[in-house]
Amino acid sequence: MANPGPARREFTRRLIESEERFRLLVESVRDYAIFMLDPDGFITSWNLGAERIKGYRADEIVGRHFSIFYPAADIAARKPERQLAIAREEGRAEDEAWRLRKDGSPFWANVVLTALRDDTGELRGFAKVTRDLTDRVAREEAERAAALHATTSRMKDEFLAIVSHELRTPLNVVIGQAAMLQQGGLDPHQTRRAWESLQRNLRLQAQIVEDLLDVSRIVTGKLTLQPVRCDALAILREAVEEALPSAARQGVHLSVALPPGPADVNGDSGRLRQVFGNLLANAVKFTPGGGRIDVEATVHGDRLVTRITDTGIGMSPEFARSAFDRFSQADYSVRREHGGLGLGLAIAYDLTVRHGGTMSATSPGPGQGSTFLVTLPLLHR
């Protein structure tokens, strides 16, 4: 067999040198863990970056299965095997998740697993590159926490301002009307109107305080129900009757369509009246004069479905998704214009869920009205 010529020998020498330089480069990289796996996932090489990030020396880790870096839950879910399968089928697999160091401490890793095949297409193993992103994740978490804290502080300050305003407004009316009554000199009509105004604003102030107490009870887990067998339709009718005067004062038409007969549920009648009352009060408050509110209840299977639809100011899709969050406000200028703390929906939602029901809110958009849907589980007769 003839000896290879000078050109062939030079090419071979340069190839060996190139491979050696590449090996030295990979082994000396400290910012990335770069290592090789055999086709079954066992580690065959290890660089300085892998030692720095994962904590193992080459003589401690070469020959062990790469699943050693995964948390127990991932191993139980066979995640290492799935990653190999994806890389084998698609050529590469990328993942970002928690991994474990030698001392058991977790770190957030970005991992790219690449299948290595020879000229015939046979799988020879995998190349694995891991980056430690723990510091980046910690910075992002700190930034999110700071942003959340700033938002929470702003919402708290705005809410406290609204609480102060909402409590002061009826209080000023009460003080003024009481002074007028004390001074005397009013005719019977003026006296009656003064008493009506005084009572209305006292009820409003009491409702504000009760809403705040309810939220406190919900947050602290102290809100309790006294469920008994009761007719949810009768309770709904009572809530509608209570809402009629305020709807009439605002020039809003309130229509009701309820099925005949009782719809018994296991519930706290006072709290269910509060649920329907809060939804109706919300609809009346945000429906301009000349608008309408439609209350419809139907029985579907083993649930009572109540739909309250108004032609009011509506909601954006973003606010509809957070309408039941405590202290969630679509627009504080709108809240100030219409009054109220914006707690009624959150309280109604919590009470509905405690009764085993559901509540949802939808709207075509601002200025196009809203629909609130409440379902409650029925008792068998």
PDB file of N, CA, C and O in Angstrom, residues 220-292:
ATOM      1  N   THR A 220     -59.231  36.894  56.447  1.00  0.00           N
ATOM      2  CA  THR A 220     -58.761  36.211  57.660  1.00  0.00           C
ATOM      3  C   THR A 220     -59.405  34.840  57.860  1.00  0.00           C
ATOM      4  O   THR A 220     -59.099  34.161  58.835  1.00  0.00           O
ATOM      5  N   GLY A 221     -60.291  34.452  56.951  1.00  0.00           N
ATOM      6  CA  GLY A 221     -60.938  33.146  57.062  1.00  0.00           C
ATOM      7  C   GLY A 221     -61.995  33.065  58.148  1.00  0.00           C
ATOM      8  O   GLY A 221     -62.346  31.972  58.600  1.00  0.00           O
ATOM      9  N   LYS A 222     -62.529  34.210  58.560  1.00  0.00           N
ATOM     10  CA  LYS A 222     -63.504  34.228  59.645  1.00  0.00           C
ATOM     11  C   LYS A 222     -64.944  34.367  59.162  1.00  0.00           C
ATOM     12  O   LYS A 222     -65.864  34.422  59.979  1.00  0.00           O
ATOM     13  N   LEU A 223     -65.140  34.440  57.847  1.00  0.00           N
ATOM     14  CA  LEU A 223     -66.504  34.540  57.340  1.00  0.00           C
ATOM     15  C   LEU A 223     -67.151  33.158  57.385  1.00  0.00           C
ATOM     16  O   LEU A 223     -66.609  32.189  56.845  1.00  0.00           O
ATOM     17  N   THR A 224     -68.286  33.048  58.017  1.00  0.00           N
ATOM     18  CA  THR A 224     -68.974  31.762  58.152  1.00  0.00           C
ATOM     19  C   THR A 224     -70.367  31.851  57.543  1.00  0.00           C
ATOM     20  O   THR A 224     -70.980  32.925  57.487  1.00  0.00           O
ATOM     21  N   LEU A 225     -70.864  30.725  57.070  1.00  0.00           N
ATOM     22  CA  LEU A 225     -72.211  30.622  56.518  1.00  0.00           C
ATOM     23  C   LEU A 225     -73.082  29.786  57.446  1.00  0.00           C
ATOM     24  O   LEU A 225     -72.578  28.945  58.196  1.00  0.00           O
ATOM     25  N   GLN A 226     -74.379  30.020  57.382  1.00  0.00           N
ATOM     26  CA  GLN A 226     -75.348  29.217  58.122  1.00  0.00           C
ATOM     27  C   GLN A 226     -76.332  28.630  57.113  1.00  0.00           C
ATOM     28  O   GLN A 226     -77.459  29.121  56.946  1.00  0.00           O
ATOM     29  N   PRO A 227     -75.890  27.581  56.407  1.00  0.00           N
ATOM     30  CA  PRO A 227     -76.716  27.057  55.312  1.00  0.00           C
ATOM     31  C   PRO A 227     -77.907  26.246  55.805  1.00  0.00           C
ATOM     32  O   PRO A 227     -77.804  25.466  56.753  1.00  0.00           O
ATOM     33  N   VAL A 228     -79.045  26.467  55.160  1.00  0.00           N
ATOM     34  CA  VAL A 228     -80.267  25.688  55.370  1.00  0.00           C
ATOM     35  C   VAL A 228     -80.920  25.516  54.006  1.00  0.00           C
ATOM     36  O   VAL A 228     -80.526  26.150  53.022  1.00  0.00           O
ATOM     37  N   ARG A 229     -81.932  24.688  53.946  1.00  0.00           N
ATOM     38  CA  ARG A 229     -82.681  24.545  52.690  1.00  0.00           C
ATOM     39  C   ARG A 229     -83.492  25.827  52.482  1.00  0.00           C
ATOM     40  O   ARG A 229     -84.284  26.227  53.326  1.00  0.00           O
ATOM     41  N   CYS A 230     -83.275  26.499  51.353  1.00  0.00           N
ATOM     42  CA  CYS A 230     -83.990  27.742  51.078  1.00  0.00           C
ATOM     43  C   CYS A 230     -84.248  27.861  49.586  1.00  0.00           C
ATOM     44  O   CYS A 230     -83.577  27.216  48.762  1.00  0.00           O
ATOM     45  N   ASP A 231     -85.221  28.693  49.235  1.00  0.00           N
ATOM     46  CA  ASP A 231     -85.631  28.877  47.846  1.00  0.00           C
ATOM     47  C   ASP A 231     -84.828  30.028  47.239  1.00  0.00           C
ATOM     48  O   ASP A 231     -85.048  31.197  47.571  1.00  0.00           O
ATOM     49  N   ALA A 232     -83.913  29.711  46.344  1.00  0.00           N
ATOM     50  CA  ALA A 232     -83.065  30.733  45.744  1.00  0.00           C
ATOM     51  C   ALA A 232     -83.863  31.704  44.879  1.00  0.00           C
ATOM     52  O   ALA A 232     -83.512  32.887  44.773  1.00  0.00           O
ATOM     53  N   LEU A 233     -84.947  31.224  44.265  1.00  0.00           N
ATOM     54  CA  LEU A 233     -85.765  32.115  43.442  1.00  0.00           C
ATOM     55  C   LEU A 233     -86.480  33.148  44.301  1.00  0.00           C
ATOM     56  O   LEU A 233     -86.598  34.316  43.921  1.00  0.00           O
ATOM     57  N   ALA A 234     -86.971  32.726  45.470  1.00  0.00           N
ATOM     58  CA  ALA A 234     -87.607  33.675  46.382  1.00  0.00           C
ATOM     59  C   ALA A 234     -86.611  34.728  46.850  1.00  0.00           C
ATOM     60  O   ALA A 234     -86.934  35.918  46.953  1.00  0.00           O
ATOM     61  N   ILE A 235     -85.390  34.290  47.114  1.00  0.00           N
ATOM     62  CA  ILE A 235     -84.341  35.229  47.533  1.00  0.00           C
ATOM     63  C   ILE A 235     -84.022  36.198  46.411  1.00  0.00           C
ATOM     64  O   ILE A 235     -83.843  37.404  46.634  1.00  0.00           O
ATOM     65  N   LEU A 236     -83.977  35.702  45.168  1.00  0.00           N
ATOM     66  CA  LEU A 236     -83.710  36.556  44.017  1.00  0.00           C
ATOM     67  C   LEU A 236     -84.824  37.593  43.851  1.00  0.00           C
ATOM     68  O   LEU A 236     -84.557  38.771  43.570  1.00  0.00           O
ATOM     69  N   ARG A 237     -86.067  37.154  44.032  1.00  0.00           N
ATOM     70  CA  ARG A 237     -87.192  38.100  43.936  1.00  0.00           C
ATOM     71  C   ARG A 237     -87.059  39.205  44.978  1.00  0.00           C
ATOM     72  O   ARG A 237     -87.301  40.385  44.690  1.00  0.00           O
ATOM     73  N   GLU A 238     -86.676  38.841  46.200  1.00  0.00           N
ATOM     74  CA  GLU A 238     -86.504  39.845  47.253  1.00  0.00           C
ATOM     75  C   GLU A 238     -85.402  40.842  46.887  1.00  0.00           C
ATOM     76  O   GLU A 238     -85.552  42.059  47.112  1.00  0.00           O
ATOM     77  N   ALA A 239     -84.308  40.328  46.315  1.00  0.00           N
ATOM     78  CA  ALA A 239     -83.209  41.214  45.916  1.00  0.00           C
ATOM     79  C   ALA A 239     -83.655  42.169  44.814  1.00  0.00           C
ATOM     80  O   ALA A 239     -83.274  43.358  44.811  1.00  0.00           O
ATOM     81  N   VAL A 240     -84.466  41.669  43.881  1.00  0.00           N
ATOM     82  CA  VAL A 240     -84.980  42.529  42.816  1.00  0.00           C
ATOM     83  C   VAL A 240     -85.880  43.612  43.397  1.00  0.00           C
ATOM     84  O   VAL A 240     -85.800  44.792  43.018  1.00  0.00           O
ATOM     85  N   GLU A 241     -86.776  43.234  44.328  1.00  0.00           N
ATOM     86  CA  GLU A 241     -87.666  44.211  44.962  1.00  0.00           C
ATOM     87  C   GLU A 241     -86.861  45.314  45.665  1.00  0.00           C
ATOM     88  O   GLU A 241     -87.225  46.492  45.612  1.00  0.00           O
ATOM     89  N   GLU A 242     -85.764  44.919  46.310  1.00  0.00           N
ATOM     90  CA  GLU A 242     -84.933  45.911  46.993  1.00  0.00           C
ATOM     91  C   GLU A 242     -84.217  46.827  46.016  1.00  0.00           C
ATOM     92  O   GLU A 242     -83.931  47.992  46.343  1.00  0.00           O
ATOM     93  N   ALA A 243     -83.937  46.336  44.796  1.00  0.00           N
ATOM     94  CA  ALA A 243     -83.209  47.137  43.805  1.00  0.00           C
ATOM     95  C   ALA A 243     -84.134  48.044  43.003  1.00  0.00           C
ATOM     96  O   ALA A 243     -83.657  49.009  42.378  1.00  0.00           O
ATOM     97  N   LEU A 244     -85.428  47.761  43.001  1.00  0.00           N
ATOM     98  CA  LEU A 244     -86.360  48.530  42.165  1.00  0.00           C
ATOM     99  C   LEU A 244     -86.364  50.030  42.473  1.00  0.00           C
ATOM    100  O   LEU A 244     -86.331  50.848  41.541  1.00  0.00           O
ATOM    101  N   PRO A 245     -86.415  50.458  43.762  1.00  0.00           N
ATOM    102  CA  PRO A 245     -86.451  51.903  44.017  1.00  0.00           C
ATOM    103  C   PRO A 245     -85.226  52.646  43.468  1.00  0.00           C
ATOM    104  O   PRO A 245     -85.365  53.717  42.870  1.00  0.00           O
ATOM    105  N   SER A 246     -84.027  52.087  43.663  1.00  0.00           N
ATOM    106  CA  SER A 246     -82.827  52.771  43.160  1.00  0.00           C
ATOM    107  C   SER A 246     -82.805  52.774  41.636  1.00  0.00           C
ATOM    108  O   SER A 246     -82.369  53.757  41.017  1.00  0.00           O
ATOM    109  N   ALA A 247     -83.287  51.686  41.000  1.00  0.00           N
ATOM    110  CA  ALA A 247     -83.360  51.661  39.537  1.00  0.00           C
ATOM    111  C   ALA A 247     -84.338  52.724  39.037  1.00  0.00           C
ATOM    112  O   ALA A 247     -84.065  53.428  38.056  1.00  0.00           O
ATOM    113  N   ALA A 248     -85.494  52.849  39.728  1.00  0.00           N
ATOM    114  CA  ALA A 248     -86.492  53.846  39.327  1.00  0.00           C
ATOM    115  C   ALA A 248     -85.937  55.257  39.476  1.00  0.00           C
ATOM    116  O   ALA A 248     -86.151  56.120  38.614  1.00  0.00           O
ATOM    117  N   ARG A 249     -85.229  55.526  40.592  1.00  0.00           N
ATOM    118  CA  ARG A 249     -84.659  56.854  40.793  1.00  0.00           C
ATOM    119  C   ARG A 249     -83.684  57.217  39.683  1.00  0.00           C
ATOM    120  O   ARG A 249     -83.549  58.367  39.296  1.00  0.00           O
ATOM    121  N   GLN A 250     -82.967  56.201  39.167  1.00  0.00           N
ATOM    122  CA  GLN A 250     -81.961  56.456  38.128  1.00  0.00           C
ATOM    123  C   GLN A 250     -82.562  56.391  36.734  1.00  0.00           C
ATOM    124  O   GLN A 250     -81.877  56.655  35.751  1.00  0.00           O
ATOM    125  N   GLY A 251     -83.844  56.037  36.623  1.00  0.00           N
ATOM    126  CA  GLY A 251     -84.480  55.954  35.308  1.00  0.00           C
ATOM    127  C   GLY A 251     -84.071  54.723  34.530  1.00  0.00           C
ATOM    128  O   GLY A 251     -84.010  54.749  33.295  1.00  0.00           O
ATOM    129  N   VAL A 252     -83.786  53.627  35.242  1.00  0.00           N
ATOM    130  CA  VAL A 252     -83.373  52.371  34.614  1.00  0.00           C
ATOM    131  C   VAL A 252     -84.523  51.378  34.702  1.00  0.00           C
ATOM    132  O   VAL A 252     -85.091  51.163  35.778  1.00  0.00           O
ATOM    133  N   HIS A 253     -84.879  50.770  33.572  1.00  0.00           N
ATOM    134  CA  HIS A 253     -85.955  49.780  33.546  1.00  0.00           C
ATOM    135  C   HIS A 253     -85.408  48.419  33.978  1.00  0.00           C
ATOM    136  O   HIS A 253     -84.392  47.957  33.444  1.00  0.00           O
ATOM    137  N   LEU A 254     -86.056  47.790  34.935  1.00  0.00           N
ATOM    138  CA  LEU A 254     -85.620  46.498  35.474  1.00  0.00           C
ATOM    139  C   LEU A 254     -86.683  45.454  35.162  1.00  0.00           C
ATOM    140  O   LEU A 254     -87.829  45.546  35.626  1.00  0.00           O
ATOM    141  N   SER A 255     -86.343  44.479  34.333  1.00  0.00           N
ATOM    142  CA  SER A 255     -87.280  43.414  33.968  1.00  0.00           C
ATOM    143  C   SER A 255     -86.814  42.086  34.561  1.00  0.00           C
ATOM    144  O   SER A 255     -85.609  41.853  34.721  1.00  0.00           O
ATOM    145  N   VAL A 256     -87.781  41.207  34.865  1.00  0.00           N
ATOM    146  CA  VAL A 256     -87.480  39.942  35.531  1.00  0.00           C
ATOM    147  C   VAL A 256     -88.224  38.810  34.832  1.00  0.00           C
ATOM    148  O   VAL A 256     -89.410  38.946  34.521  1.00  0.00           O
ATOM    149  N   ALA A 257     -87.526  37.714  34.581  1.00  0.00           N
ATOM    150  CA  ALA A 257     -88.143  36.511  34.014  1.00  0.00           C
ATOM    151  C   ALA A 257     -87.646  35.320  34.813  1.00  0.00           C
ATOM    152  O   ALA A 257     -86.492  34.896  34.658  1.00  0.00           O
ATOM    153  N   LEU A 258     -88.513  34.781  35.668  1.00  0.00           N
ATOM    154  CA  LEU A 258     -88.138  33.663  36.538  1.00  0.00           C
ATOM    155  C   LEU A 258     -89.051  32.484  36.282  1.00  0.00           C
ATOM    156  O   LEU A 258     -90.234  32.659  35.973  1.00  0.00           O
ATOM    157  N   PRO A 259     -88.541  31.267  36.432  1.00  0.00           N
ATOM    158  CA  PRO A 259     -89.385  30.079  36.242  1.00  0.00           C
ATOM    159  C   PRO A 259     -90.349  29.911  37.419  1.00  0.00           C
ATOM    160  O   PRO A 259     -90.104  30.430  38.510  1.00  0.00           O
ATOM    161  N   PRO A 260     -91.455  29.196  37.217  1.00  0.00           N
ATOM    162  CA  PRO A 260     -92.389  28.973  38.325  1.00  0.00           C
ATOM    163  C   PRO A 260     -91.827  27.970  39.326  1.00  0.00           C
ATOM    164  O   PRO A 260     -90.911  27.196  39.017  1.00  0.00           O
ATOM    165  N   GLY A 261     -92.396  28.008  40.512  1.00  0.00           N
ATOM    166  CA  GLY A 261     -92.011  27.021  41.520  1.00  0.00           C
ATOM    167  C   GLY A 261     -90.718  27.374  42.211  1.00  0.00           C
ATOM    168  O   GLY A 261     -89.958  28.235  41.768  1.00  0.00           O
ATOM    169  N   PRO A 262     -90.414  26.687  43.309  1.00  0.00           N
ATOM    170  CA  PRO A 262     -89.186  26.953  44.060  1.00  0.00           C
ATOM    171  C   PRO A 262     -87.953  26.346  43.389  1.00  0.00           C
ATOM    172  O   PRO A 262     -88.060  25.449  42.555  1.00  0.00           O
ATOM    173  N   ALA A 263     -86.803  26.872  43.771  1.00  0.00           N
ATOM    174  CA  ALA A 263     -85.509  26.305  43.353  1.00  0.00           C
ATOM    175  C   ALA A 263     -84.675  26.212  44.619  1.00  0.00           C
ATOM    176  O   ALA A 263     -83.968  27.161  44.984  1.00  0.00           O
ATOM    177  N   ASP A 264     -84.784  25.079  45.302  1.00  0.00           N
ATOM    178  CA  ASP A 264     -84.164  24.942  46.612  1.00  0.00           C
ATOM    179  C   ASP A 264     -82.667  24.689  46.512  1.00  0.00           C
ATOM    180  O   ASP A 264     -82.205  23.877  45.700  1.00  0.00           O
ATOM    181  N   VAL A 265     -81.938  25.394  47.372  1.00  0.00           N
ATOM    182  CA  VAL A 265     -80.497  25.217  47.476  1.00  0.00           C
ATOM    183  C   VAL A 265     -80.137  25.094  48.947  1.00  0.00           C
ATOM    184  O   VAL A 265     -80.929  25.446  49.827  1.00  0.00           O
ATOM    185  N   ASN A 266     -78.952  24.588  49.201  1.00  0.00           N
ATOM    186  CA  ASN A 266     -78.434  24.551  50.565  1.00  0.00           C
ATOM    187  C   ASN A 266     -77.605  25.808  50.751  1.00  0.00           C
ATOM    188  O   ASN A 266     -76.444  25.873  50.348  1.00  0.00           O
ATOM    189  N   GLY A 267     -78.227  26.834  51.359  1.00  0.00           N
ATOM    190  CA  GLY A 267     -77.534  28.101  51.411  1.00  0.00           C
ATOM    191  C   GLY A 267     -77.903  28.959  52.600  1.00  0.00           C
ATOM    192  O   GLY A 267     -78.881  28.707  53.302  1.00  0.00           O
ATOM    193  N   ASP A 268     -77.084  29.981  52.778  1.00  0.00           N
ATOM    194  CA  ASP A 268     -77.338  31.005  53.776  1.00  0.00           C
ATOM    195  C   ASP A 268     -78.165  32.081  53.077  1.00  0.00           C
ATOM    196  O   ASP A 268     -77.668  32.807  52.217  1.00  0.00           O
ATOM    197  N   SER A 269     -79.447  32.187  53.426  1.00  0.00           N
ATOM    198  CA  SER A 269     -80.356  33.069  52.690  1.00  0.00           C
ATOM    199  C   SER A 269     -79.882  34.525  52.716  1.00  0.00           C
ATOM    200  O   SER A 269     -79.988  35.236  51.712  1.00  0.00           O
ATOM    201  N   GLY A 270     -79.369  34.976  53.855  1.00  0.00           N
ATOM    202  CA  GLY A 270     -78.893  36.352  53.935  1.00  0.00           C
ATOM    203  C   GLY A 270     -77.717  36.604  53.015  1.00  0.00           C
ATOM    204  O   GLY A 270     -77.643  37.644  52.346  1.00  0.00           O
ATOM    205  N   ARG A 271     -76.810  35.649  52.952  1.00  0.00           N
ATOM    206  CA  ARG A 271     -75.632  35.818  52.097  1.00  0.00           C
ATOM    207  C   ARG A 271     -76.001  35.694  50.619  1.00  0.00           C
ATOM    208  O   ARG A 271     -75.436  36.388  49.770  1.00  0.00           O
ATOM    209  N   LEU A 272     -76.955  34.823  50.286  1.00  0.00           N
ATOM    210  CA  LEU A 272     -77.390  34.724  48.891  1.00  0.00           C
ATOM    211  C   LEU A 272     -78.101  36.004  48.461  1.00  0.00           C
ATOM    212  O   LEU A 272     -77.940  36.463  47.321  1.00  0.00           O
ATOM    213  N   ARG A 273     -78.877  36.589  49.368  1.00  0.00           N
ATOM    214  CA  ARG A 273     -79.505  37.872  49.053  1.00  0.00           C
ATOM    215  C   ARG A 273     -78.426  38.926  48.812  1.00  0.00           C
ATOM    216  O   ARG A 273     -78.572  39.804  47.960  1.00  0.00           O
ATOM    217  N   GLN A 274     -77.337  38.827  49.549  1.00  0.00           N
ATOM    218  CA  GLN A 274     -76.224  39.755  49.364  1.00  0.00           C
ATOM    219  C   GLN A 274     -75.581  39.567  47.993  1.00  0.00           C
ATOM    220  O   GLN A 274     -75.215  40.539  47.334  1.00  0.00           O
ATOM    221  N   VAL A 275     -75.450  38.302  47.554  1.00  0.00           N
ATOM    222  CA  VAL A 275     -74.877  38.031  46.235  1.00  0.00           C
ATOM    223  C   VAL A 275     -75.709  38.714  45.153  1.00  0.00           C
ATOM    224  O   VAL A 275     -75.199  39.498  44.337  1.00  0.00           O
ATOM    225  N   PHE A 276     -77.022  38.408  45.134  1.00  0.00           N
ATOM    226  CA  PHE A 276     -77.881  38.976  44.092  1.00  0.00           C
ATOM    227  C   PHE A 276     -78.002  40.495  44.259  1.00  0.00           C
ATOM    228  O   PHE A 276     -78.016  41.237  43.276  1.00  0.00           O
ATOM    229  N   GLY A 277     -78.071  40.955  45.500  1.00  0.00           N
ATOM    230  CA  GLY A 277     -78.175  42.390  45.743  1.00  0.00           C
ATOM    231  C   GLY A 277     -76.962  43.146  45.250  1.00  0.00           C
ATOM    232  O   GLY A 277     -77.080  44.231  44.653  1.00  0.00           O
ATOM    233  N   ASN A 278     -75.762  42.597  45.494  1.00  0.00           N
ATOM    234  CA  ASN A 278     -74.541  43.261  45.031  1.00  0.00           C
ATOM    235  C   ASN A 278     -74.485  43.337  43.509  1.00  0.00           C
ATOM    236  O   ASN A 278     -74.084  44.356  42.933  1.00  0.00           O
ATOM    237  N   LEU A 279     -74.881  42.249  42.833  1.00  0.00           N
ATOM    238  CA  LEU A 279     -74.868  42.249  41.370  1.00  0.00           C
ATOM    239  C   LEU A 279     -75.873  43.254  40.812  1.00  0.00           C
ATOM    240  O   LEU A 279     -75.578  43.981  39.851  1.00  0.00           O
ATOM    241  N   LEU A 280     -77.059  43.310  41.414  1.00  0.00           N
ATOM    242  CA  LEU A 280     -78.075  44.248  40.942  1.00  0.00           C
ATOM    243  C   LEU A 280     -77.663  45.691  41.233  1.00  0.00           C
ATOM    244  O   LEU A 280     -77.841  46.582  40.394  1.00  0.00           O
ATOM    245  N   ALA A 281     -77.117  45.930  42.417  1.00  0.00           N
ATOM    246  CA  ALA A 281     -76.660  47.279  42.757  1.00  0.00           C
ATOM    247  C   ALA A 281     -75.563  47.731  41.798  1.00  0.00           C
ATOM    248  O   ALA A 281     -75.515  48.893  41.373  1.00  0.00           O
ATOM    249  N   ASN A 282     -74.668  46.809  41.433  1.00  0.00           N
ATOM    250  CA  ASN A 282     -73.600  47.120  40.490  1.00  0.00           C
ATOM    251  C   ASN A 282     -74.184  47.464  39.118  1.00  0.00           C
ATOM    252  O   ASN A 282     -73.757  48.428  38.476  1.00  0.00           O
ATOM    253  N   ALA A 283     -75.181  46.681  38.687  1.00  0.00           N
ATOM    254  CA  ALA A 283     -75.802  46.933  37.384  1.00  0.00           C
ATOM    255  C   ALA A 283     -76.512  48.286  37.369  1.00  0.00           C
ATOM    256  O   ALA A 283     -76.408  49.052  36.403  1.00  0.00           O
ATOM    257  N   VAL A 284     -77.256  48.589  38.440  1.00  0.00           N
ATOM    258  CA  VAL A 284     -77.960  49.870  38.518  1.00  0.00           C
ATOM    259  C   VAL A 284     -76.968  51.026  38.521  1.00  0.00           C
ATOM    260  O   VAL A 284     -77.138  52.032  37.819  1.00  0.00           O
ATOM    261  N   LYS A 285     -75.899  50.886  39.309  1.00  0.00           N
ATOM    262  CA  LYS A 285     -74.929  51.973  39.459  1.00  0.00           C
ATOM    263  C   LYS A 285     -74.287  52.348  38.129  1.00  0.00           C
ATOM    264  O   LYS A 285     -74.069  53.536  37.839  1.00  0.00           O
ATOM    265  N   PHE A 286     -73.995  51.339  37.289  1.00  0.00           N
ATOM    266  CA  PHE A 286     -73.243  51.597  36.067  1.00  0.00           C
ATOM    267  C   PHE A 286     -74.105  51.576  34.808  1.00  0.00           C
ATOM    268  O   PHE A 286     -73.579  51.444  33.705  1.00  0.00           O
ATOM    269  N   THR A 287     -75.421  51.681  34.969  1.00  0.00           N
ATOM    270  CA  THR A 287     -76.323  51.787  33.819  1.00  0.00           C
ATOM    271  C   THR A 287     -76.927  53.185  33.793  1.00  0.00           C
ATOM    272  O   THR A 287     -77.636  53.567  34.729  1.00  0.00           O
ATOM    273  N   PRO A 288     -76.670  53.966  32.757  1.00  0.00           N
ATOM    274  CA  PRO A 288     -77.210  55.327  32.696  1.00  0.00           C
ATOM    275  C   PRO A 288     -78.733  55.324  32.603  1.00  0.00           C
ATOM    276  O   PRO A 288     -79.353  54.316  32.240  1.00  0.00           O
ATOM    277  N   GLY A 289     -79.331  56.466  32.941  1.00  0.00           N
ATOM    278  CA  GLY A 289     -80.774  56.614  32.826  1.00  0.00           C
ATOM    279  C   GLY A 289     -81.252  56.312  31.417  1.00  0.00           C
ATOM    280  O   GLY A 289     -80.607  56.665  30.432  1.00  0.00           O
ATOM    281  N   GLY A 290     -82.401  55.646  31.329  1.00  0.00           N
ATOM    282  CA  GLY A 290     -82.914  55.219  30.040  1.00  0.00           C
ATOM    283  C   GLY A 290     -82.449  53.825  29.651  1.00  0.00           C
ATOM    284  O   GLY A 290     -82.950  53.257  28.671  1.00  0.00           O
ATOM    285  N   GLY A 291     -81.517  53.262  30.406  1.00  0.00           N
ATOM    286  CA  GLY A 291     -81.040  51.909  30.119  1.00  0.00           C
ATOM    287  C   GLY A 291     -81.943  50.860  30.742  1.00  0.00           C
ATOM    288  O   GLY A 291     -82.970  51.170  31.350  1.00  0.00           O
ATOM    289  N   ARG A 292     -81.519  49.598  30.626  1.00  0.00           N
ATOM    290  CA  ARG A 292     -82.332  48.524  31.170  1.00  0.00           C
ATOM    291  C   ARG A 292     -81.442  47.434  31.767  1.00  0.00           C
ATOM    292  O   ARG A 292     -80.277  47.264  31.375  1.00  0.00           O
TER     293      ARG A 292
END
